[in-house]
Short mmCIF file of C-alpha atoms in Angstrom, two decimals:
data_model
loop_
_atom_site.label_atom_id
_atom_site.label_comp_id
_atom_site.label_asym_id
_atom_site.label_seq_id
_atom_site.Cartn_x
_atom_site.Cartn_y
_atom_site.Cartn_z
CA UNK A 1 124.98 37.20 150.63
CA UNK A 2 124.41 35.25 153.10
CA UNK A 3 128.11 33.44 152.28
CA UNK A 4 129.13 33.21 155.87
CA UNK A 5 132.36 33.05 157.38
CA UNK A 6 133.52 30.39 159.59
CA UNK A 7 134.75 30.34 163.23
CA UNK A 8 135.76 26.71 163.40
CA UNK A 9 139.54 25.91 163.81
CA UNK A 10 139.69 23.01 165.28
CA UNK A 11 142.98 21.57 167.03
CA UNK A 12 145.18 18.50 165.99
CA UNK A 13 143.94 15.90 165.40
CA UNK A 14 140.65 16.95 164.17
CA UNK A 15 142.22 18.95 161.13
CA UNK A 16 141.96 15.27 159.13
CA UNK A 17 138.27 15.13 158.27
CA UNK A 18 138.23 10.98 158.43
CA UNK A 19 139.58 11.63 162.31
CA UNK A 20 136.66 14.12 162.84
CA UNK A 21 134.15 12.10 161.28
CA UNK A 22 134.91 8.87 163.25
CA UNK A 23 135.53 10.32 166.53
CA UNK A 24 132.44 12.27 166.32
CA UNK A 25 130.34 9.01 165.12
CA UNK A 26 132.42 5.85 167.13
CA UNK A 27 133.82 7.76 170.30
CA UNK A 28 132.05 10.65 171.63
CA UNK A 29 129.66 9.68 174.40
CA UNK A 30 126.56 11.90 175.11
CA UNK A 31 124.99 11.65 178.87
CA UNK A 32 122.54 13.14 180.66
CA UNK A 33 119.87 13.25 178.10
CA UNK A 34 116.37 11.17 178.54
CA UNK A 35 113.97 10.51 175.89
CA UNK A 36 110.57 9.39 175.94
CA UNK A 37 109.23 7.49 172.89
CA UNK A 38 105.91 8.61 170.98
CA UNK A 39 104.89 6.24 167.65
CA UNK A 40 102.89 7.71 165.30
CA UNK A 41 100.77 7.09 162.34
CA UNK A 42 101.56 8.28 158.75
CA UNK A 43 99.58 8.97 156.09
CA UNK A 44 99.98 5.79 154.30
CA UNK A 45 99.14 3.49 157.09
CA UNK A 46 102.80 3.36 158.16
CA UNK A 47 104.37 4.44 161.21
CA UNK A 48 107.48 5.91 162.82
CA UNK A 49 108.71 6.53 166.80
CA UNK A 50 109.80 10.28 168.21
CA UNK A 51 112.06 10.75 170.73
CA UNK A 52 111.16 13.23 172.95
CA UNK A 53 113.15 15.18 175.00
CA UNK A 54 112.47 18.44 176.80
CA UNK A 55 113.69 21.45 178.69
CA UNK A 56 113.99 21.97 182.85
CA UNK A 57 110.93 23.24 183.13
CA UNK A 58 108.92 21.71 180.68
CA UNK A 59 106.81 24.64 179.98
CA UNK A 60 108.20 25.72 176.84
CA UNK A 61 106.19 26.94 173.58
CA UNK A 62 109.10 26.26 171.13
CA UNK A 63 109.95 22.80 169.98
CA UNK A 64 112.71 21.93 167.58
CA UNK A 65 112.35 18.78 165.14
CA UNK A 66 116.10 16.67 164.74
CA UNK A 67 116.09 14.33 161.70
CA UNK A 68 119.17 11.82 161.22
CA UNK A 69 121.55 10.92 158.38
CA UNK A 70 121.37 7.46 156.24
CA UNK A 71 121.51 4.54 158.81
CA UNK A 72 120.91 6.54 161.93
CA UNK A 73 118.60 7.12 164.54
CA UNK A 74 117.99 9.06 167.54
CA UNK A 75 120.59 7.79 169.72
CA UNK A 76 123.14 8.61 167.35
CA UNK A 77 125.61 10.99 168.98
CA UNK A 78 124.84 14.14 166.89
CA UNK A 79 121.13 13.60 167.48
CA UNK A 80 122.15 13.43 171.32
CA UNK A 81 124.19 16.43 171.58
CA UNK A 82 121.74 18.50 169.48
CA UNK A 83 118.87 17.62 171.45
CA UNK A 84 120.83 17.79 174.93
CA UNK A 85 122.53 21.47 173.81
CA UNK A 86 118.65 22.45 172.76
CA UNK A 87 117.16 21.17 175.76
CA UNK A 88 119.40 22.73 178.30
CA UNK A 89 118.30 26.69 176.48
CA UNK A 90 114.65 26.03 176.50
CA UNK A 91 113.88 23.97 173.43
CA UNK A 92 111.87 20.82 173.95
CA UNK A 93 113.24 18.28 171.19
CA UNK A 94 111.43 15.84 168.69
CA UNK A 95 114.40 13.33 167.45
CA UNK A 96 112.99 11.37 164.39
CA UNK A 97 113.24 7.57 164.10
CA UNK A 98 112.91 7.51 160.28
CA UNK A 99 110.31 4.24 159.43
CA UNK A 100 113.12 0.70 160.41
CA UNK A 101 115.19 2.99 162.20
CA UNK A 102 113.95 2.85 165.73
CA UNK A 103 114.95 -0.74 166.20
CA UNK A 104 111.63 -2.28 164.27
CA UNK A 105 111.40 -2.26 161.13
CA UNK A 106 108.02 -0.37 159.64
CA UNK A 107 105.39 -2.42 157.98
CA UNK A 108 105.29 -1.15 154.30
CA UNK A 109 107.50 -2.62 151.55
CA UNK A 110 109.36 0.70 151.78
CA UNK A 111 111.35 2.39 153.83
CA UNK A 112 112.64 5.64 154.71
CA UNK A 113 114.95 7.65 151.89
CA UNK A 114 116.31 10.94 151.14
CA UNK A 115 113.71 12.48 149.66
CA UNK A 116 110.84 11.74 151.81
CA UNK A 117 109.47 14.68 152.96
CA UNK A 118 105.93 13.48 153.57
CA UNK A 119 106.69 11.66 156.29
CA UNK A 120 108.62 15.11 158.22
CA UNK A 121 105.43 16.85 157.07
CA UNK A 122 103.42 14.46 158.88
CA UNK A 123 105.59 14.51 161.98
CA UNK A 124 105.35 18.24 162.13
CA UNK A 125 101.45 18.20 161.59
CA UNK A 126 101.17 15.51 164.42
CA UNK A 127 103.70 17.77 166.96
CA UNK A 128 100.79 20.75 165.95
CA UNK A 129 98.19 18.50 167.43
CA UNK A 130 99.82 18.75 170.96
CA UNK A 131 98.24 22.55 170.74
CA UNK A 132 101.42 23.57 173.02
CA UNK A 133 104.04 24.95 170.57
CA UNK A 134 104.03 28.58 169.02
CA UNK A 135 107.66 28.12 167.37
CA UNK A 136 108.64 25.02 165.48
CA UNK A 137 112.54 25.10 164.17
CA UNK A 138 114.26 22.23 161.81
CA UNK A 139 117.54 20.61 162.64
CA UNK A 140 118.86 17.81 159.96
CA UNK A 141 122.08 15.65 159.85
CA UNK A 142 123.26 14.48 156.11
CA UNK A 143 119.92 12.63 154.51
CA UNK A 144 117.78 14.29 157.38
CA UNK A 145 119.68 17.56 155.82
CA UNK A 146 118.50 17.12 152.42
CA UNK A 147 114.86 16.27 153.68
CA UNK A 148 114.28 19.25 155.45
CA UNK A 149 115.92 21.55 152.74
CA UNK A 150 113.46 19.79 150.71
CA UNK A 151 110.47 19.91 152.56
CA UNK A 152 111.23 23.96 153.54
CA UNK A 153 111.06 24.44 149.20
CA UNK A 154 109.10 22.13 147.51
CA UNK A 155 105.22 23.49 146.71
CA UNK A 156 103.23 22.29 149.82
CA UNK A 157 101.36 24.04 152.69
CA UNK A 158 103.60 24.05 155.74
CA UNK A 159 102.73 26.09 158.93
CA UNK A 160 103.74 29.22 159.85
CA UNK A 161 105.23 28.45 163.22
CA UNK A 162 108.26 27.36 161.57
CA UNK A 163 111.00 29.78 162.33
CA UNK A 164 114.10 28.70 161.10
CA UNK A 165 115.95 25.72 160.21
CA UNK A 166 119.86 24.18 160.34
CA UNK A 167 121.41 21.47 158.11
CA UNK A 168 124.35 19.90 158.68
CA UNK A 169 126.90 17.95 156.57
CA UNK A 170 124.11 17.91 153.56
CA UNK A 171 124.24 16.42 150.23
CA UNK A 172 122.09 18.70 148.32
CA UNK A 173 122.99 16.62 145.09
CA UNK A 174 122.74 13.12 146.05
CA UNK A 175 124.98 11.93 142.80
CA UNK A 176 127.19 13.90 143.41
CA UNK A 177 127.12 13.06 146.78
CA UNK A 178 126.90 9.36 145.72
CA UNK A 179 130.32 10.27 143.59
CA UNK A 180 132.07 11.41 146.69
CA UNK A 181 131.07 8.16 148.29
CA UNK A 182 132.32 5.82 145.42
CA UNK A 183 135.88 7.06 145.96
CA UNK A 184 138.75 4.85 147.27
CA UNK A 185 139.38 6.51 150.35
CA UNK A 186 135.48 6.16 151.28
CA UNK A 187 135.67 2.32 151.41
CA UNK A 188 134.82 1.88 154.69
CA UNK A 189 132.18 4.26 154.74
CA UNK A 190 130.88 3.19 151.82
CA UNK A 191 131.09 -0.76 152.74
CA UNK A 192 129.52 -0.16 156.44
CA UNK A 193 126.25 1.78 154.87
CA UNK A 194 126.24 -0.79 152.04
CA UNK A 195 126.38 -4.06 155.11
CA UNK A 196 123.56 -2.41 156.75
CA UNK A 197 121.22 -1.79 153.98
CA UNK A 198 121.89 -5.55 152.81
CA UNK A 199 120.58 -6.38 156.13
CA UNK A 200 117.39 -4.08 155.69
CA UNK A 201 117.03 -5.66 152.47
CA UNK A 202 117.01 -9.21 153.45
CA UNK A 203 114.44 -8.68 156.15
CA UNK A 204 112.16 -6.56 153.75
CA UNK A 205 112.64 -9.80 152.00
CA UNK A 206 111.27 -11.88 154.50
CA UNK A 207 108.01 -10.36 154.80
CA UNK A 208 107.70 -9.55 151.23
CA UNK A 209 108.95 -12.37 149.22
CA UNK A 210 106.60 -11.69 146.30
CA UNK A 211 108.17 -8.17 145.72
CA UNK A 212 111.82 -8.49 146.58
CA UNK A 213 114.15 -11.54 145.41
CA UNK A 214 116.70 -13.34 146.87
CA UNK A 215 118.91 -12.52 143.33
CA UNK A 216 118.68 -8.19 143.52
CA UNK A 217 119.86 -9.07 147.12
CA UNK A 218 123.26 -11.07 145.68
CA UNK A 219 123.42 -8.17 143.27
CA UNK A 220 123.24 -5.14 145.54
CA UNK A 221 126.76 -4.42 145.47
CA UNK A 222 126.81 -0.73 145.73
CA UNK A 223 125.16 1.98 147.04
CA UNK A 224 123.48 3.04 143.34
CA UNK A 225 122.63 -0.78 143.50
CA UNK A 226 120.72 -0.78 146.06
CA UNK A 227 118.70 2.21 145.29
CA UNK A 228 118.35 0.86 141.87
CA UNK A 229 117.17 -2.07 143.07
CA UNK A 230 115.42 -1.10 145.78
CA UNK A 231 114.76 2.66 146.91
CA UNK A 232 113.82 3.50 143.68
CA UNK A 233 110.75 0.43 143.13
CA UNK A 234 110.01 0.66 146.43
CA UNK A 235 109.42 4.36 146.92
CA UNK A 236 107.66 5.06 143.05
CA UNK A 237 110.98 5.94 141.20
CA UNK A 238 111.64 5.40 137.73
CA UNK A 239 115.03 3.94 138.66
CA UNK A 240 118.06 5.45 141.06
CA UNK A 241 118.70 8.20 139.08
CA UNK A 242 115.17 9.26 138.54
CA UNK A 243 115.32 9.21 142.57
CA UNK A 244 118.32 11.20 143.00
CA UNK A 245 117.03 13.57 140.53
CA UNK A 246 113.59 14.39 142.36
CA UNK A 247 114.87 14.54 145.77
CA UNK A 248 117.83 16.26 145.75
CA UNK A 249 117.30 19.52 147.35
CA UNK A 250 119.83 21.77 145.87
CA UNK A 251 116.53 22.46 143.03
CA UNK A 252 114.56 23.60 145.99
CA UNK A 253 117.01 26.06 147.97
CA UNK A 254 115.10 29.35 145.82
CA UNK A 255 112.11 28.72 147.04
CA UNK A 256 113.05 28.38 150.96
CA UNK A 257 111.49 31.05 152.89
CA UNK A 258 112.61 31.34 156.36
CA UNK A 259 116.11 31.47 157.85
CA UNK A 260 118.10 28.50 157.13
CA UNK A 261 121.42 27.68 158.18
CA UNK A 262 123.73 25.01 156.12
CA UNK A 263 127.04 24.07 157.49
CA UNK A 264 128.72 21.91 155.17
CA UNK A 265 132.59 21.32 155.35
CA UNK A 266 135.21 21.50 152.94
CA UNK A 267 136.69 18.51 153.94
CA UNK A 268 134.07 16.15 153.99
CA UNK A 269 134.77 13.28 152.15
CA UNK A 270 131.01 12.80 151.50
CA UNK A 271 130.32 15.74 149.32
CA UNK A 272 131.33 16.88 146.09
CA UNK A 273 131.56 20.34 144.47
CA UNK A 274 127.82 20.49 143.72
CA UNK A 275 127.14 19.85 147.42
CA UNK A 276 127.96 23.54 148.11
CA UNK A 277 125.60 26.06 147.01
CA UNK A 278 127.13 28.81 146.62
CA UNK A 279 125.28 30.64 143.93
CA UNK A 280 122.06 29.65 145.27
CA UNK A 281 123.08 31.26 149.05
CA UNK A 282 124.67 34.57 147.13
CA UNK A 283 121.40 35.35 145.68
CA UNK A 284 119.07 34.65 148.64
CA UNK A 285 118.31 36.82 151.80
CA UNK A 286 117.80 33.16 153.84
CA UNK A 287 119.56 30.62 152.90
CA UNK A 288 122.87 31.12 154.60
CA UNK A 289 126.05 28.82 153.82
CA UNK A 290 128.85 28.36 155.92
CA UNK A 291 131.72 26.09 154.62
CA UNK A 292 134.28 25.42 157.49
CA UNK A 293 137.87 24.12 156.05
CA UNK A 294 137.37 21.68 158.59
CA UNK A 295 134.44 19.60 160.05
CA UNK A 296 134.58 16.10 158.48
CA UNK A 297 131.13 14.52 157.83
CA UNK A 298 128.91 15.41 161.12
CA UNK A 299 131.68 15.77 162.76
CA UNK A 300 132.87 19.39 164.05
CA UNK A 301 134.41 18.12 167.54
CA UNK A 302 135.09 21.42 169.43
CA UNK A 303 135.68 20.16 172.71
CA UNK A 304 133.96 17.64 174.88
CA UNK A 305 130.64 19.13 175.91
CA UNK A 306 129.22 20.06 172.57
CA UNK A 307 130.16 20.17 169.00
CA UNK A 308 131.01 23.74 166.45
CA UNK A 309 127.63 22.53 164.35
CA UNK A 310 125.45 22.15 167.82
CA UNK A 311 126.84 25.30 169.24
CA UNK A 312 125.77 26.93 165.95
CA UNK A 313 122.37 25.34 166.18
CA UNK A 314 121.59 26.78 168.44
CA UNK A 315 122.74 30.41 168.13
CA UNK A 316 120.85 30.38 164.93
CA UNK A 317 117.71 29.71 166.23
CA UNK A 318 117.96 32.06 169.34
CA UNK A 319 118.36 34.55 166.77
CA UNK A 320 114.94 34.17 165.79
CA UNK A 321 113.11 33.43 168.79
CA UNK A 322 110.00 35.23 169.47
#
């Protein structure tokens, strides 16, 4: 233990994972949520925006921090729906704009990546500086997953308001991960990440012509391209594997201590075997797994309100509320 079961059967059409995945991401619409938009400073001179968004009565002391997957941001639909869910039961919200991801690109020569877990650590240090919050809970999406698994295990001081923590749809082993991604039937996953990050690329390029070169950005052809050419450099790396190797946070899983829930499903065509921890969750008292048959990647449509993973959300952290 804790290998839990799963209550999510979902109806036709969102048995096929692909379905899930791109109704979930292209679709679903999320309304009546407002956010208000805080930029802060990071510890290397950088900065990155917060969403805000908060419950009814605005008095709350518990505050839950939402993270997004590669090439999101907070208005992504899953960020919505977890923050509107959250909201409506009390929880005020901090949605993450990882640095270029709030629709300005940040000022260093690098960006945000998968294993950057300084830059959550300084978001939760600056919500701690509001002096209002006595409970602090984690929610990530895919990369957001894998940084707060990260941050919860690696050897740092974190405080001890946070309670408990949720990933969804999380490569713990980026290649791996990175394997599931090179498939054929992930083409058009794979080429609509890969389009983007060109696009980062070239405007990195722009204002750092000395660094970056016009001929890595006619070679970035792939996804291990790109961080080979330019996550890795960028962020300190050795090279791309070097950076998959130190931030995947399937090495970091022992050392989590407080209640954390990962919801990873069987058919998502983003993960691989090593994606699912199993032996790691049957040998820990918090780190509970729960691998639905179905899901997709950040998908788990339920209905049109909320989603299986947001529902779970947030019955995992009322479970620990003070």
């Amino acid at each position: 233990m804790p290998i839990i079961a799963s209550s999510y059967k979902p109806r036709v059409p969102f048995t096929n994972g692909h379905f899930n995945t791109i109704y979930a991401a292209k679709i679903r619409k999320i309304r009546g949520l407002t956010y208000e938009r805080e930029r802060i400073a990071l510890s290397d001179g950088d900065f990155l925006d917060i969403d805000f968004s908060f419950a009814p009565e605005r008095s709350t002391q518990k505050i839950a921090i939402i993270v997004h997957g590669l090439e999101g941001h907070a208005k992504r639909p899953y960020m919505q729906g977890t923050a509107r869910i959250l909201n409506a039961n009390g929880f005020d919200c901090a949605s993450i704009n990882l640095r270029g991801c709030s629709g300005e690109d940040n000022s260093k020569i690098r960006s945000y990546h998968s294993g950057a877990s300084e830059d959550l650590s300084d978001v939760v240090n600056y919500i701690l500086t509001k002096q209002k919050y006595h409970q602090l809970f984690l929610c990530g999406f895919s990369l957001g997953g894998n940084l707060i698994l990260k941050y919860l295990g690696e050897n740092r001081n974190r405080p001890d308001c946070i309670t408990a923590a949720v990933a969804v749809s999380t490569p713990v082993d980026l290649y791996d991960s990175l394997g599931a991604l090179e498939q054929r039937k992930n083409w058009v996953y794979r080429w609509s990440f890969l389009k983007d990050l060109r696009k980062k690329y070239q405007a990195k390029l722009k204002v750092f012509p000395n660094e970056l070169s016009k001929e890595n950005h006619r070679k970035i052809k792939s996804l291990m391209l790109f961080d080979e050419l330019y996550t890795a450099p960028a962020n300190g790396f050795t090279d791309a594997l070097d950076y998959y190797t130190k931030s995947s946070s399937r090495q970091f899983l022992p050392q989590i201590e407080i209640p954390t829930l990962l919801i990873n499903a069987l058919d998502d065509s983003f993960l691989n075997e090593k994606c699912y921890p199993t032996e790691e969750a049957s040998q820990s008292e918090l780190l509970f797994l729960e691998t639905p048959a179905f899901g997709g990647h950040v998908g788990f449509i339920e209905n049109q309100e909320h989603t299986y993973c947001e529902h779970r959300t947030l019955q995992f952290f009322q479970k620990y509320l003070d």
